[in-house]
Amino acid sequence: MLILSRKIGETIHVGDNVKIVINRISGNRVTVGIDAPDQVRILRGEVMDLGELTLEIEATDLVDHELLSGTH
């Protein structure tokens, strides 16, 4: 993991087409702006974790349904 220190207004570039800008720092919160092409999916970590949990639950439900219905 790369760890960087940034000040308000400073940027971080990821690849050729993603730019992260530090907009505001207030206490222990940092507000960032992300400039990226529309096709780049950007999610907060907790949203990503929730999505993975949902996929796991759906996969478990599908396996349970197949076991109960005999369509395995």
XYZ file of C-alpha atoms in Angstrom:
72
model
C 0.000 0.000 0.000
C 1.306 3.423 -0.938
C 0.712 6.051 1.765
C 0.928 9.727 0.808
C 0.617 12.980 2.732
C -1.311 15.727 0.944
C -2.444 19.248 1.759
C -5.654 20.984 0.683
C -5.631 21.545 -3.069
C -2.939 18.958 -3.754
C -3.618 16.060 -6.089
C -2.844 12.403 -6.588
C -2.912 10.906 -10.089
C -3.828 7.249 -10.592
C -2.906 5.952 -14.015
C -3.385 8.330 -16.915
C -6.990 9.341 -16.367
C -7.874 9.463 -12.643
C -7.132 12.482 -10.467
C -7.865 12.732 -6.735
C -7.927 16.215 -5.179
C -7.891 16.970 -1.453
C -10.724 19.499 -1.065
C -11.100 19.964 2.678
C -9.671 18.705 5.949
C -11.762 19.129 9.095
C -10.731 17.293 12.244
C -10.378 13.627 11.329
C -12.350 13.926 8.070
C -10.934 14.538 4.630
C -13.110 15.526 1.679
C -11.747 14.416 -1.672
C -12.803 15.043 -5.242
C -12.279 12.334 -7.833
C -12.048 13.173 -11.516
C -12.334 10.003 -13.604
C -13.950 8.803 -16.837
C -17.581 7.671 -16.585
C -16.630 4.031 -17.149
C -14.435 3.990 -14.005
C -16.466 2.600 -11.116
C -15.840 4.493 -7.872
C -17.250 3.190 -4.573
C -16.604 3.989 -0.927
C -15.085 1.063 0.972
C -18.175 0.426 3.112
C -20.399 0.354 0.014
C -18.025 -2.099 -1.673
C -18.012 -4.323 1.444
C -21.823 -4.232 1.579
C -22.005 -5.186 -2.106
C -19.675 -8.145 -1.564
C -21.767 -9.254 1.426
C -24.925 -9.025 -0.707
C -23.308 -11.162 -3.426
C -22.292 -13.760 -0.813
C -25.839 -13.878 0.578
C -27.340 -14.186 -2.918
C -24.911 -17.004 -3.777
C -25.764 -18.820 -0.535
C -29.500 -18.394 -1.202
C -29.051 -19.804 -4.722
C -27.175 -22.862 -3.421
C -29.800 -23.398 -0.695
C -32.598 -23.107 -3.282
C -30.873 -25.597 -5.597
C -30.366 -28.049 -2.735
C -33.994 -27.769 -1.626
C -35.451 -28.012 -5.129
C -33.074 -30.713 -6.331
C -31.924 -28.624 -9.310
C -28.252 -29.124 -8.628
